[in-house]
Short mmCIF file of C-alpha atoms in Angstrom, two decimals:
data_model
loop_
_atom_site.label_atom_id
_atom_site.label_comp_id
_atom_site.label_asym_id
_atom_site.label_seq_id
_atom_site.Cartn_x
_atom_site.Cartn_y
_atom_site.Cartn_z
CA MET A 1 161.57 -70.60 -73.72
CA THR A 2 161.15 -73.87 -75.61
CA THR A 3 158.51 -73.68 -78.34
CA ILE A 4 156.17 -76.68 -78.24
CA LYS A 5 154.36 -77.84 -81.37
CA LEU A 6 151.48 -80.30 -81.17
CA HIS A 7 149.33 -82.00 -83.80
CA ASN A 8 145.80 -80.76 -83.15
CA SER A 9 143.28 -83.46 -84.11
CA LYS A 10 140.59 -80.81 -84.51
CA THR A 11 142.46 -78.76 -87.13
CA ARG A 12 144.37 -81.78 -88.48
CA LYS A 13 147.68 -79.93 -88.48
CA LYS A 14 150.68 -79.31 -86.27
CA GLU A 15 150.38 -76.03 -84.39
CA VAL A 16 152.52 -73.97 -82.05
CA PHE A 17 151.18 -74.52 -78.57
CA ILE A 18 150.10 -71.22 -77.01
CA PRO A 19 148.47 -71.72 -73.60
CA ILE A 20 145.51 -69.63 -72.50
CA ASP A 21 147.45 -68.72 -69.36
CA PRO A 22 151.18 -69.61 -69.22
CA ASP A 23 150.94 -69.51 -65.42
CA ASN A 24 148.20 -72.15 -65.42
CA VAL A 25 148.55 -74.61 -68.30
CA GLN A 26 145.70 -77.13 -68.15
CA MET A 27 145.24 -80.60 -69.62
CA TYR A 28 142.42 -83.15 -69.35
CA VAL A 29 142.81 -86.79 -70.42
CA CYS A 30 140.12 -89.45 -70.45
CA GLY A 31 141.00 -92.16 -67.96
CA PRO A 32 140.01 -95.79 -67.43
CA THR A 33 136.77 -97.54 -66.60
CA VAL A 34 137.74 -99.36 -63.44
CA TYR A 35 136.36 -102.89 -63.44
CA ASP A 36 139.49 -105.00 -64.05
CA ARG A 37 143.25 -104.87 -64.52
CA ALA A 38 144.54 -102.39 -67.11
CA HIS A 39 145.64 -104.15 -70.29
CA LEU A 40 148.66 -103.05 -72.29
CA GLY A 41 146.59 -100.89 -74.61
CA ASN A 42 145.18 -98.96 -71.64
CA ALA A 43 148.73 -98.04 -70.66
CA ARG A 44 149.69 -96.34 -73.92
CA PRO A 45 147.75 -93.06 -73.41
CA VAL A 46 148.97 -92.97 -69.83
CA VAL A 47 152.60 -93.02 -70.98
CA VAL A 48 151.98 -90.63 -73.90
CA PHE A 49 150.34 -87.95 -71.81
CA ASP A 50 152.73 -88.50 -68.93
CA VAL A 51 155.53 -87.49 -71.31
CA LEU A 52 153.54 -84.40 -72.32
CA PHE A 53 152.89 -83.59 -68.66
CA ARG A 54 156.63 -83.78 -67.96
CA LEU A 55 157.43 -81.58 -70.96
CA LEU A 56 154.87 -78.94 -69.97
CA ARG A 57 156.24 -78.89 -66.41
CA HIS A 58 159.77 -78.52 -67.77
CA VAL A 59 158.83 -75.56 -69.96
CA TYR A 60 156.30 -73.74 -67.74
CA GLY A 61 157.30 -74.93 -64.26
CA ASP A 62 155.91 -77.69 -62.04
CA ALA A 63 153.60 -75.31 -60.18
CA HIS A 64 152.08 -73.93 -63.39
CA VAL A 65 150.69 -77.10 -64.98
CA THR A 66 147.42 -78.80 -64.00
CA TYR A 67 146.70 -82.29 -65.29
CA ALA A 68 143.33 -83.97 -64.72
CA ARG A 69 142.59 -87.61 -65.60
CA ASN A 70 139.30 -89.19 -64.57
CA PHE A 71 138.19 -92.58 -63.34
CA THR A 72 134.88 -93.89 -64.71
CA ASP A 73 133.48 -95.74 -61.71
CA VAL A 74 129.83 -95.96 -62.82
CA ASP A 75 129.36 -98.09 -65.91
CA ASP A 76 127.45 -101.14 -67.14
CA LYS A 77 130.68 -103.21 -67.23
CA ILE A 78 131.20 -102.48 -63.56
CA ASN A 79 127.58 -103.40 -62.84
CA ALA A 80 128.02 -106.69 -64.67
CA ARG A 81 131.23 -107.47 -62.77
CA ALA A 82 129.44 -106.83 -59.47
CA ALA A 83 126.52 -109.05 -60.46
CA GLU A 84 128.73 -111.98 -61.48
CA SER A 85 131.06 -111.72 -58.48
CA GLY A 86 128.52 -110.84 -55.79
CA ARG A 87 130.76 -108.02 -54.58
CA GLU A 88 129.76 -104.45 -53.88
CA ILE A 89 130.37 -101.98 -56.70
CA GLY A 90 132.28 -99.60 -54.43
CA GLU A 91 134.56 -102.41 -53.30
CA ILE A 92 135.33 -103.39 -56.90
CA THR A 93 136.04 -99.85 -58.09
CA ALA A 94 138.21 -99.01 -55.07
CA GLU A 95 140.31 -102.12 -55.67
CA THR A 96 140.65 -101.71 -59.43
CA THR A 97 141.42 -97.99 -59.13
CA GLN A 98 144.36 -98.80 -56.86
CA TRP A 99 145.45 -101.56 -59.24
CA PHE A 100 145.54 -99.03 -62.04
CA LEU A 101 147.57 -96.52 -60.04
CA ASP A 102 150.04 -99.20 -58.92
CA ASP A 103 150.52 -100.59 -62.43
CA MET A 104 150.90 -97.18 -64.06
CA GLY A 105 153.31 -96.17 -61.31
CA ALA A 106 155.41 -99.20 -62.21
CA LEU A 107 155.62 -97.74 -65.73
CA GLY A 108 157.04 -94.52 -64.34
CA ALA A 109 153.87 -92.46 -64.73
CA LEU A 110 153.48 -89.45 -62.47
CA GLU A 111 150.12 -89.10 -60.78
CA PRO A 112 148.02 -86.30 -62.31
CA THR A 113 147.16 -83.18 -60.35
CA HIS A 114 143.51 -84.27 -60.18
CA MET A 115 142.06 -87.78 -60.46
CA PRO A 116 138.28 -87.25 -60.20
CA ARG A 117 135.88 -90.16 -59.96
CA ALA A 118 132.59 -89.94 -61.83
CA THR A 119 130.51 -90.84 -58.78
CA GLN A 120 131.91 -87.79 -56.95
CA TYR A 121 130.50 -85.43 -59.60
CA ILE A 122 126.89 -86.56 -60.00
CA PRO A 123 125.47 -83.18 -58.79
CA GLN A 124 127.58 -81.33 -61.36
CA MET A 125 126.37 -83.68 -64.10
CA ILE A 126 122.74 -83.16 -63.14
CA ALA A 127 123.24 -79.38 -63.11
CA MET A 128 124.81 -79.45 -66.59
CA ILE A 129 121.99 -81.60 -67.95
CA GLU A 130 119.41 -79.21 -66.51
CA ASP A 131 121.22 -76.33 -68.18
CA LEU A 132 121.27 -78.12 -71.53
CA ILE A 133 117.51 -78.71 -71.30
CA ALA A 134 116.91 -75.07 -70.43
CA ARG A 135 118.97 -73.94 -73.43
CA GLY A 136 117.04 -76.21 -75.80
CA HIS A 137 119.88 -78.66 -76.39
CA ALA A 138 118.41 -81.66 -74.54
CA TYR A 139 115.05 -83.25 -73.81
CA ALA A 140 113.55 -85.76 -71.38
CA ALA A 141 111.84 -88.89 -72.67
CA GLU A 142 110.71 -92.05 -70.81
CA GLY A 143 113.04 -91.52 -67.86
CA HIS A 144 115.96 -90.68 -70.14
CA VAL A 145 117.48 -87.34 -71.03
CA LEU A 146 119.03 -87.07 -74.48
CA PHE A 147 121.19 -84.48 -76.17
CA ALA A 148 119.46 -83.10 -79.28
CA VAL A 149 122.08 -83.22 -82.03
CA ASP A 150 119.84 -81.18 -84.36
CA SER A 151 120.17 -78.27 -81.93
CA TRP A 152 123.89 -78.00 -82.74
CA ARG A 153 124.28 -79.25 -86.29
CA GLU A 154 126.75 -76.48 -87.11
CA GLY A 155 129.28 -77.86 -84.66
CA TYR A 156 128.61 -81.58 -84.35
CA GLY A 157 131.10 -83.73 -86.25
CA GLN A 158 133.92 -81.18 -86.57
CA LEU A 159 136.42 -83.22 -84.55
CA SER A 160 135.82 -86.52 -86.35
CA GLY A 161 135.22 -84.90 -89.72
CA ARG A 162 131.75 -86.38 -90.15
CA SER A 163 128.44 -84.72 -91.03
CA VAL A 164 125.29 -85.54 -89.11
CA ASP A 165 123.56 -86.73 -92.28
CA ASP A 166 126.43 -89.09 -93.12
CA MET A 167 126.42 -90.45 -89.60
CA ILE A 168 122.70 -91.12 -89.73
CA ALA A 169 123.01 -92.81 -93.14
CA GLY A 170 125.82 -95.02 -91.87
CA ALA A 171 124.12 -96.04 -88.65
CA ARG A 172 123.58 -99.78 -88.25
CA VAL A 173 122.00 -99.88 -84.82
CA GLU A 174 118.40 -100.09 -83.74
CA VAL A 175 117.17 -96.63 -82.78
CA ALA A 176 115.32 -96.25 -79.48
CA PRO A 177 111.71 -95.09 -80.08
CA TYR A 178 112.05 -92.15 -77.67
CA LYS A 179 114.86 -90.54 -79.72
CA LYS A 180 113.94 -87.58 -81.91
CA ASN A 181 117.04 -88.13 -84.02
CA PRO A 182 118.98 -91.39 -84.41
CA MET A 183 122.21 -89.56 -83.46
CA ASP A 184 120.83 -88.15 -80.18
CA PHE A 185 122.83 -89.55 -77.27
CA VAL A 186 122.03 -90.30 -73.65
CA LEU A 187 122.85 -87.85 -70.88
CA TRP A 188 120.84 -89.62 -68.17
CA LYS A 189 119.18 -93.02 -68.00
CA PRO A 190 116.91 -94.77 -65.50
CA SER A 191 118.23 -97.32 -63.01
CA ASP A 192 116.36 -100.35 -61.73
CA ALA A 193 116.56 -101.58 -58.14
CA GLU A 194 119.72 -103.63 -58.84
CA GLN A 195 121.64 -100.84 -60.54
CA PRO A 196 123.41 -97.87 -58.95
CA GLY A 197 121.29 -94.75 -59.11
CA TRP A 198 120.85 -91.20 -57.87
CA ASP A 199 117.76 -89.06 -57.46
CA SER A 200 117.27 -86.52 -60.23
CA PRO A 201 114.50 -84.34 -61.74
CA TRP A 202 113.90 -87.21 -64.20
CA GLY A 203 113.69 -89.96 -61.61
CA ARG A 204 116.23 -92.29 -60.07
CA GLY A 205 118.96 -93.00 -62.57
CA ARG A 206 122.60 -92.68 -63.53
CA PRO A 207 124.60 -90.59 -66.02
CA GLY A 208 125.42 -91.53 -69.56
CA TRP A 209 129.08 -92.05 -70.36
CA HIS A 210 129.88 -88.78 -72.13
CA ILE A 211 128.47 -86.27 -69.65
CA GLU A 212 130.92 -87.18 -66.88
CA CYS A 213 134.00 -85.78 -68.63
CA SER A 214 132.23 -82.56 -69.58
CA ALA A 215 131.07 -82.00 -66.01
CA MET A 216 134.39 -82.91 -64.38
CA SER A 217 136.59 -80.91 -66.76
CA HIS A 218 134.33 -77.87 -66.31
CA ASP A 219 134.42 -78.13 -62.54
CA LEU A 220 138.20 -78.61 -62.37
CA LEU A 221 139.49 -76.59 -65.33
CA GLY A 222 136.72 -74.17 -66.28
CA GLU A 223 134.91 -73.35 -69.51
CA SER A 224 138.13 -73.18 -71.54
CA PHE A 225 141.35 -75.14 -71.10
CA ASP A 226 144.37 -75.95 -73.20
CA ILE A 227 144.65 -79.66 -74.05
CA HIS A 228 142.28 -82.60 -74.17
CA GLY A 229 143.71 -86.03 -74.86
CA GLY A 230 142.93 -89.71 -75.17
CA GLY A 231 143.09 -92.69 -77.50
CA ASN A 232 141.86 -92.19 -81.05
CA ASP A 233 139.13 -94.74 -80.41
CA LEU A 234 137.51 -92.05 -78.24
CA MET A 235 137.38 -89.41 -80.96
CA PHE A 236 133.91 -90.55 -81.97
CA PRO A 237 131.52 -90.66 -80.31
CA HIS A 238 132.95 -89.81 -76.89
CA HIS A 239 135.00 -86.72 -77.62
CA GLU A 240 132.58 -85.49 -80.26
CA ASN A 241 129.78 -85.70 -77.71
CA GLU A 242 131.89 -84.01 -75.04
CA ILE A 243 132.42 -81.05 -77.35
CA ALA A 244 128.71 -80.80 -78.11
CA GLN A 245 127.66 -80.91 -74.46
CA SER A 246 130.33 -78.54 -73.21
CA CYS A 247 130.04 -75.94 -75.96
CA CYS A 248 126.25 -75.87 -75.68
CA ALA A 249 126.26 -75.68 -71.89
CA ASN A 250 128.98 -73.02 -71.89
CA PRO A 251 128.74 -71.16 -75.23
CA GLU A 252 131.04 -68.39 -74.04
CA GLY A 253 133.90 -70.85 -73.52
CA GLU A 254 136.13 -72.74 -75.96
CA PHE A 255 136.18 -76.07 -74.11
CA ALA A 256 139.54 -77.53 -75.30
CA ARG A 257 141.85 -75.68 -77.69
CA TYR A 258 144.15 -78.55 -78.63
CA TRP A 259 143.07 -82.16 -79.11
CA LEU A 260 145.65 -84.97 -79.05
CA HIS A 261 144.90 -88.61 -79.84
CA ASN A 262 147.24 -91.57 -79.64
CA GLU A 263 147.00 -94.53 -82.01
CA MET A 264 146.20 -98.05 -80.87
CA LEU A 265 148.44 -100.91 -79.81
CA GLN A 266 149.12 -104.28 -81.45
CA VAL A 267 150.95 -107.37 -80.24
CA GLU A 268 153.35 -109.08 -82.65
CA GLY A 269 151.67 -107.36 -85.58
CA LYS A 270 148.11 -108.31 -84.64
CA LYS A 271 145.30 -106.61 -82.78
CA MET A 272 145.39 -107.60 -79.12
CA SER A 273 142.56 -110.05 -78.52
CA LYS A 274 141.70 -112.73 -76.02
CA SER A 275 140.57 -114.96 -78.89
CA LEU A 276 144.05 -114.75 -80.43
CA GLY A 277 145.73 -115.50 -77.13
CA ASN A 278 147.79 -112.31 -77.27
CA PHE A 279 145.85 -110.32 -74.69
CA PHE A 280 147.67 -109.42 -71.50
CA THR A 281 147.63 -106.85 -68.77
CA VAL A 282 150.41 -104.63 -67.49
CA ARG A 283 150.43 -106.73 -64.33
CA ASP A 284 150.96 -109.88 -66.43
CA LEU A 285 154.17 -108.41 -67.85
CA LEU A 286 155.41 -107.22 -64.47
CA GLU A 287 154.80 -110.63 -62.93
CA GLN A 288 156.65 -112.27 -65.84
CA GLY A 289 159.72 -110.33 -64.72
CA ILE A 290 159.62 -107.55 -67.31
CA PRO A 291 160.46 -104.29 -65.50
CA GLY A 292 158.12 -101.36 -66.00
CA GLU A 293 161.03 -99.35 -67.42
CA VAL A 294 161.31 -101.84 -70.28
CA VAL A 295 157.60 -101.55 -71.08
CA ARG A 296 157.82 -97.75 -71.06
CA PHE A 297 160.99 -97.73 -73.19
CA VAL A 298 159.31 -99.93 -75.82
CA PHE A 299 156.33 -97.57 -75.89
CA LEU A 300 158.56 -94.54 -76.38
CA GLN A 301 160.19 -96.00 -79.48
CA THR A 302 156.99 -95.43 -81.51
CA HIS A 303 155.47 -91.99 -82.17
CA TYR A 304 152.18 -91.60 -80.37
CA ARG A 305 150.25 -90.94 -83.60
CA LYS A 306 151.39 -94.23 -85.14
CA PRO A 307 150.17 -97.74 -84.26
CA MET A 308 152.51 -99.35 -81.74
CA ASP A 309 153.52 -102.98 -82.04
CA TRP A 310 154.60 -104.72 -78.83
CA THR A 311 157.01 -107.56 -79.58
CA GLU A 312 159.26 -109.77 -77.52
CA LYS A 313 162.20 -108.69 -79.66
CA LYS A 314 161.64 -105.03 -78.80
CA ALA A 315 161.39 -105.89 -75.12
CA ARG A 316 164.67 -107.84 -75.21
CA GLU A 317 166.45 -105.03 -77.03
CA ALA A 318 165.11 -102.44 -74.59
CA GLU A 319 166.26 -104.56 -71.66
CA LYS A 320 169.77 -104.84 -73.12
CA ALA A 321 170.05 -101.08 -73.60
CA LEU A 322 168.80 -100.29 -70.10
CA GLU A 323 171.07 -102.95 -68.60
CA ARG A 324 174.00 -101.27 -70.31
CA TRP A 325 172.97 -97.79 -69.20
CA SER A 326 171.89 -98.63 -65.67
CA VAL A 327 175.46 -98.51 -64.39
CA TYR A 328 175.51 -94.76 -65.02
CA GLY A 329 172.48 -94.03 -62.86
CA LEU A 330 174.45 -92.93 -59.79
CA ASP A 331 176.39 -89.94 -58.50
CA HIS A 332 175.55 -87.47 -61.26
CA SER A 333 174.47 -84.35 -59.37
CA GLY A 334 173.10 -81.25 -61.09
CA ARG A 335 172.37 -83.07 -64.31
CA GLN A 336 169.91 -81.71 -66.89
CA PRO A 337 168.20 -83.50 -69.79
CA ASP A 338 169.92 -83.14 -73.14
CA ASN A 339 168.74 -80.18 -75.22
CA GLU A 340 168.20 -82.31 -78.31
CA VAL A 341 165.99 -84.69 -76.35
CA ILE A 342 163.87 -81.76 -75.19
CA ALA A 343 163.74 -80.39 -78.74
CA ALA A 344 162.53 -83.76 -80.05
CA LEU A 345 159.76 -83.93 -77.46
CA ALA A 346 158.77 -80.32 -78.16
CA ASP A 347 158.19 -81.32 -81.80
CA ASP A 348 154.87 -83.11 -81.29
CA LEU A 349 156.29 -85.56 -78.73
CA ASN A 350 158.77 -87.14 -81.11
CA THR A 351 159.87 -89.83 -78.67
CA PRO A 352 161.55 -92.03 -81.37
CA LYS A 353 163.89 -89.13 -82.15
CA ALA A 354 164.50 -88.63 -78.42
CA ILE A 355 165.38 -92.33 -78.03
CA ALA A 356 167.74 -92.15 -81.02
CA ARG A 357 169.48 -89.24 -79.30
CA LEU A 358 170.05 -91.42 -76.22
CA TYR A 359 172.13 -93.83 -78.28
CA GLN A 360 174.13 -90.89 -79.63
CA LEU A 361 174.79 -89.70 -76.09
CA GLU A 362 176.10 -93.16 -75.28
CA LYS A 363 178.49 -93.03 -78.24
CA GLU A 364 179.59 -89.54 -77.18
CA ARG A 365 180.16 -90.83 -73.63
CA ASP A 366 177.91 -88.09 -72.27
CA PHE A 367 176.61 -90.27 -69.47
CA ASP A 368 175.32 -87.32 -67.42
CA GLY A 369 173.12 -86.26 -70.33
CA LEU A 370 172.09 -89.86 -71.01
CA VAL A 371 170.91 -90.59 -67.47
CA ALA A 372 169.28 -87.17 -67.04
CA SER A 373 167.39 -87.62 -70.30
CA LEU A 374 166.25 -91.11 -69.33
CA ASP A 375 165.01 -89.76 -66.01
CA PHE A 376 163.17 -86.98 -67.81
CA LEU A 377 161.51 -89.54 -70.07
CA GLY A 378 160.34 -91.37 -66.95
CA VAL A 379 162.80 -94.25 -67.24
CA SER A 380 164.71 -94.72 -63.98
CA THR A 381 167.97 -96.57 -64.49
CA MET A 382 168.20 -97.08 -60.72
CA ASN A 383 164.78 -98.72 -60.51
CA PHE A 384 165.56 -100.85 -63.54
CA ALA A 385 168.83 -102.09 -62.04
CA LEU A 386 167.28 -102.94 -58.69
CA GLN A 387 164.34 -104.73 -60.32
CA MET A 388 166.57 -106.76 -62.60
CA ARG A 389 168.82 -107.86 -59.76
CA GLY A 390 165.85 -108.68 -57.58
CA LEU A 391 164.28 -110.74 -60.32
CA ASN A 392 167.32 -112.55 -61.72
CA THR A 393 169.91 -112.97 -58.95
CA ARG A 394 170.43 -112.92 -55.21
CA LEU A 395 172.68 -109.89 -55.59
CA TYR A 396 170.52 -107.46 -53.66
CA GLN A 397 168.72 -109.82 -51.32
CA THR A 398 171.05 -109.52 -48.33
CA ILE A 399 173.20 -106.43 -48.93
CA ASP A 400 172.90 -102.80 -49.98
CA GLY A 401 172.09 -102.85 -53.69
CA VAL A 402 172.75 -99.14 -54.07
CA LEU A 403 176.29 -99.67 -52.72
CA LEU A 404 176.94 -102.39 -55.29
CA LEU A 405 175.65 -100.20 -58.11
CA SER A 406 177.97 -97.43 -56.95
CA LEU A 407 180.96 -99.78 -56.86
CA LYS A 408 180.06 -101.12 -60.28
CA ALA A 409 179.77 -97.60 -61.72
CA LYS A 410 183.22 -96.72 -60.33
CA LEU A 411 184.80 -99.75 -61.98
CA VAL A 412 183.02 -99.20 -65.31
CA ASP A 413 184.18 -95.58 -65.41
CA ALA A 414 187.73 -96.67 -64.65
CA ARG A 415 187.64 -99.31 -67.37
CA ASN A 416 186.22 -96.88 -69.94
CA SER A 417 189.02 -94.43 -69.17
CA ALA A 418 191.61 -97.18 -69.38
CA MET A 419 190.37 -98.20 -72.81
CA GLU A 420 191.32 -94.73 -74.02
CA THR A 421 194.58 -94.20 -72.08
CA LYS A 422 195.74 -97.85 -72.16
CA ASP A 423 196.62 -97.44 -68.47
CA PHE A 424 194.78 -100.12 -66.47
CA ALA A 425 196.40 -99.39 -63.10
CA GLU A 426 193.20 -97.92 -61.61
CA VAL A 427 191.17 -100.86 -62.86
CA ASP A 428 193.57 -103.29 -61.26
CA ARG A 429 193.54 -101.32 -58.00
CA LEU A 430 189.75 -101.39 -57.76
CA LYS A 431 189.54 -105.08 -58.70
CA SER A 432 192.04 -105.91 -56.00
CA ALA A 433 190.15 -103.91 -53.37
CA TYR A 434 186.81 -105.44 -54.35
CA THR A 435 188.22 -108.97 -54.29
CA GLU A 436 189.75 -108.43 -50.88
CA ALA A 437 186.38 -107.26 -49.58
CA GLY A 438 184.74 -110.48 -50.78
CA LEU A 439 183.35 -109.46 -54.17
CA GLU A 440 183.80 -111.61 -57.24
CA VAL A 441 184.56 -109.31 -60.17
CA ARG A 442 183.32 -110.52 -63.56
CA MET A 443 184.42 -108.43 -66.54
CA SER A 444 183.61 -109.11 -70.18
CA LYS A 445 183.11 -107.23 -73.43
CA THR A 446 179.44 -106.79 -72.58
CA GLY A 447 179.88 -105.29 -69.13
CA VAL A 448 180.86 -105.64 -65.51
CA GLU A 449 179.20 -107.73 -62.80
CA LEU A 450 179.92 -107.82 -59.08
CA VAL A 451 178.82 -110.89 -57.16
CA PRO A 452 179.13 -110.79 -53.35
CA GLY A 453 180.51 -113.89 -51.67
CA THR A 454 179.35 -115.18 -48.30
CA GLY A 455 182.16 -113.29 -46.59
CA PHE A 456 181.54 -109.94 -48.26
CA ASP A 457 182.50 -107.10 -45.89
CA ALA A 458 181.42 -103.64 -47.10
CA ALA A 459 183.40 -102.05 -44.27
CA LYS A 460 186.63 -102.96 -46.07
CA LEU A 461 185.62 -100.61 -48.90
CA GLU A 462 185.02 -97.55 -46.72
CA GLY A 463 187.15 -94.66 -47.84
CA LEU A 464 187.92 -96.23 -51.19
CA GLU A 465 188.36 -93.43 -53.69
#
């Protein structure tokens, strides 16, 4: 079995991944707050942990991996969006949740096993808060319930590497008068008549941000599970607070054994910002004609623990490579991803090394391994080819695009063989047959293109070997 090594943020070192139960490997990743379109930075953890999900399924089996990623659908940003638009909160979150799924699907992301919504788990959150109060780890004050950081000083700050005293000394925010300690954080807060709210022992209110992930991961995965992931901007305070809540509510469990955090995203060397004019959503790129496979391929070229820089140059180069490889995306049955690609991913998701191996496979003319490895990485050469033709030409508007790709692949293979044998008889035979059927054959050093004329008759190519 492939040995997987992952960099554990909690221990700050790369460790051999040993699941609690190899028959039920479990992963939880913090998902989006659904109030608008997902921007490019939101997509990076989706792609990172989708690759990990695929790797775990490859090693342990599809039926033995459980992946949960939540939707935060109760939040002050959502409330503000509802107030300014006059729309119902439920209507906004339902729409934006589907937007997110559609956009991430366009990037080749598999849907997780579970996609819980915070509003579906309010009873579990209330029960966990009650338990924390009973255990002396939380207290009610002025309609709020707060976690008492002093009750767990020995554990708080281990993930982020900060001490409670240092955090208090570095605080620059006004401390609410009902807090016993400046670092105490909200588990429950009151709601006014205009805000969403649920009945609770502390009055009508809504949950704080951090409690939702603790309650949902416990309900879906139990007191101990294998991997918890998210962007490194969540390490503190969100993940630190999750650990505190979960370990105090369930002291007999471990919560998460391995913590993985991806670095942030830049655009052309600068932080993505609306004020800089370099802020855009995944949907913006898709509507500009950039296929999702290109976006994903660019992401994969940077290791997840390093800052990723999105540039137009990288996108163009990715598009050229996928255009070149897309011709091999047909008629390769029984293919398996290349062993060196798997080995690279098993070494702390070393996607840059995996991508470098793809170029080697191209040089070695191992097109089966190339296409299988691309598929494993979530990059569909077939989808890329169809999107590019649909966006740039009329090639697939009136005829079977899959047929044209198959014919193109046949001619490319024949030409590649001829370049080695210096016998171009098969190339000439295919060109003649294609031309007779009404296809214009364009061949150059950069590739092969087939353009159907108005009289194209696919029937004339039936039985062509």
